[in-house]
PDB file of C-alpha atoms in Angstrom:
ATOM      1  CA  LEU A   1      -0.003   0.043  -0.042  1.00 49.00           C
ATOM      2  CA  TYR A   2       1.184   3.477  -0.728  1.00 50.00           C
ATOM      3  CA  ALA A   3       0.963   6.820   1.148  1.00 53.00           C
ATOM      4  CA  ALA A   4      -1.853   9.074   0.067  1.00 55.00           C
ATOM      5  CA  GLY A   5       0.495  11.633  -1.262  1.00 57.00           C
ATOM      6  CA  ALA A   6       1.853   9.153  -3.917  1.00 54.00           C
ATOM      7  CA  ASP A   7      -1.448   7.518  -4.894  1.00 56.00           C
ATOM      8  CA  TYR A   8      -1.819   9.538  -8.128  1.00 55.00           C
ATOM      9  CA  VAL A   9       1.699   8.506  -9.282  1.00 56.00           C
ATOM     10  CA  VAL A  10       0.764   4.825  -8.706  1.00 56.00           C
ATOM     11  CA  ASP A  11      -2.426   5.291 -10.700  1.00 54.00           C
ATOM     12  CA  ASP A  12      -0.516   6.782 -13.632  1.00 57.00           C
ATOM     13  CA  ILE A  13       1.889   3.807 -13.602  1.00 54.00           C
ATOM     14  CA  THR A  14      -0.401   0.930 -13.030  1.00 61.00           C
ATOM     15  CA  HIS A  15      -3.713   2.288 -14.295  1.00 61.00           C
ATOM     16  CA  VAL A  16      -5.515   1.131 -11.236  1.00 64.00           C
ATOM     17  CA  PRO A  17      -9.170   1.946 -11.270  1.00 69.00           C
ATOM     18  CA  LYS A  18     -10.084   4.697  -8.872  1.00 73.00           C
ATOM     19  CA  ILE A  19     -12.487   2.407  -6.837  1.00 72.00           C
ATOM     20  CA  LEU A  20      -9.723  -0.031  -6.196  1.00 75.00           C
ATOM     21  CA  ARG A  21      -7.368   2.766  -4.997  1.00 72.00           C
ATOM     22  CA  ILE A  22     -10.135   4.104  -2.662  1.00 75.00           C
ATOM     23  CA  ILE A  23     -10.440   0.522  -1.192  1.00 77.00           C
ATOM     24  CA  ASN A  24      -6.845   0.272  -0.759  1.00 76.00           C
ATOM     25  CA  GLN A  25      -6.707   3.595   1.031  1.00 76.00           C
ATOM     26  CA  LYS A  26      -9.597   2.590   3.368  1.00 74.00           C
ATOM     27  CA  LEU A  27      -7.780  -0.756   4.000  1.00 72.00           C
ATOM     28  CA  ALA A  28      -4.593   1.219   4.815  1.00 70.00           C
ATOM     29  CA  LEU A  29      -6.266   3.523   7.070  1.00 69.00           C
ATOM     30  CA  GLY A  30      -8.280   0.839   8.824  1.00 66.00           C
ATOM     31  CA  PHE A  31      -5.623  -1.890   9.325  1.00 62.00           C
ATOM     32  CA  GLY A  32      -2.217  -0.286   8.412  1.00 56.00           C
ATOM     33  CA  PRO A  33       0.206   0.485  11.100  1.00 60.00           C
ATOM     34  CA  PRO A  34      -0.132   3.939  12.617  1.00 58.00           C
ATOM     35  CA  GLY A  35       2.137   6.455  10.850  1.00 56.00           C
ATOM     36  CA  ARG A  36       2.294   4.547   7.607  1.00 56.00           C
ATOM     37  CA  ILE A  37      -0.131   6.941   5.919  1.00 53.00           C
ATOM     38  CA  ARG A  38       0.821  10.130   7.750  1.00 54.00           C
ATOM     39  CA  ASN A  39       3.777  11.999   6.272  1.00 46.00           C
TER      40      ASN A  39
END
């Protein structure tokens, strides 16, 4: 999973649908270790 600040770069490279990116962000925020998303 990637930090929110870099998600648009990942989208450009991998062409991930936006809904999947949103789901990944929700999973990262819900289950990721604290501080992984925060910069």
